[in-house]
Amino acid sequence: MDESINKNHRSCPGCGAQLQSTDPSLPGYVPASAMENEKVICKRCFRILHYNEVQDVLLDGEDFRTILNHLADEKILIVSVVDIFDLEGSWVKGLARHAMHNPILLVANKVDLLPRSTNYQKVKRWLAQSARELGVQPVDVVLVSAERKINVDQLLERIEELRDGRDVYVVGTTNVGKSTLINRIIQSYNKGLEGNTITTSYFPGTTLDRIAIPLPNGGVIYDTPGLINREQIAHLIDVRDLSKLIPRGEIKPRVFQLQAKQTLFFGGLARVDFVEGERQSMVCYLSNDLQIHRTKMENAENLLAKHWGELLSPPRKEQLAEMPTWKRHRFSIGKQELRDIVIHGLGWVAIKGTGAMVDVYVPEGVGVSIRPSII
Ligand code: GDP
């Protein structure tokens, strides 16, 4: 056989994925420098083998649905991980249909981002309600922070109670922090083992490659690949700007006293016009690093034309040509109503109760919705 062809089509002996050096986020990635070695396993298998550490593998819609289809045939507990800061963008679509009769435990990660004054019970009620609107009746909602190790042990206890002897599948879209959570779970089990470490194992498969973590009382937790959600606003901007968009620590609410006919720009990614209503405060819950600019509504168009990609960024100037056109979403909020207007993937604006008409402009494809205020 021609050696070069053979080399180009090598697959990882650990997971069976075809080896490649182009995209670290896809299955089978090996740094180009290691590709020449005699024995090569992919970076992900390498880390599992040597560090007992899991890295996420990503899948696009169709392959992911194959996994979900498979779940319907088993008796399992499904743990669906979402990003508390971007529920809509991190929701696994079709989960309800594919889960069939299996119970779903909803885990909202990144609770550390919410201001400390948050009423967590209210947040849980909102999550349960939103899940029901999306067709899922969760058996429970648990708030965690994988990164800050908040509530992870409580989550494991809850899983143990709810699984009732079943195996557990953890599902989620990319960026919800699923790998961080899985690694915390592994650490947490290791704590109880005094010197020994549990060994995760990797189940190679064509589309259903999954990591198995043995549970102390028998059974396993499976980590499934992360689903890519192309509608996330993060896909519109340069990776170097992601840190401005994705909050890294507790969000400091920013309060603006606005008159009608005033506008707020959130970087260059969203424009919020206060069209009608009495003078009132709007509280913005966004990444602390995302600049907010206030202007008059009549100047907004001009400001954008002159400063988009510079003062109003992200996006960067060189990305503007690829940006989708702006689309308007209009919301009318009655007197006495406390509402959050949510810009999916960016954050939300809380409007407190004297009645308002608000227009939100975002690049087409970015979702905008309204909900009762959660904070
Ligand atoms: P995955 O794609 O779902 O596996 O997500 P990762 O585990 O790679 O995490 C995605 C991003 O979210 C990373 O930048 C993490 O640092 C961050 N992240 C994960 N868990 C938390 C958390 O509990 N709180 C916060 N604020 N960020 C988190």
XYZ file of N, CA, C and O in Angstrom, residues 93 232 251 343 352:
20
model
N -31.862 21.332 21.188
C -33.156 21.240 20.502
C -33.518 19.786 20.237
O -32.666 18.973 19.945
N -25.441 30.667 17.857
C -24.869 31.452 18.950
C -24.169 32.701 18.419
O -23.444 32.645 17.433
N -21.453 39.279 37.314
C -21.864 40.412 36.491
C -22.250 41.597 37.366
O -23.018 41.448 38.319
N -31.176 39.187 24.976
C -30.500 39.067 23.682
C -29.631 37.819 23.794
O -28.656 37.794 24.558
N -38.228 48.018 34.550
C -38.998 47.878 35.782
C -40.203 48.788 35.852
O -40.186 49.841 36.447
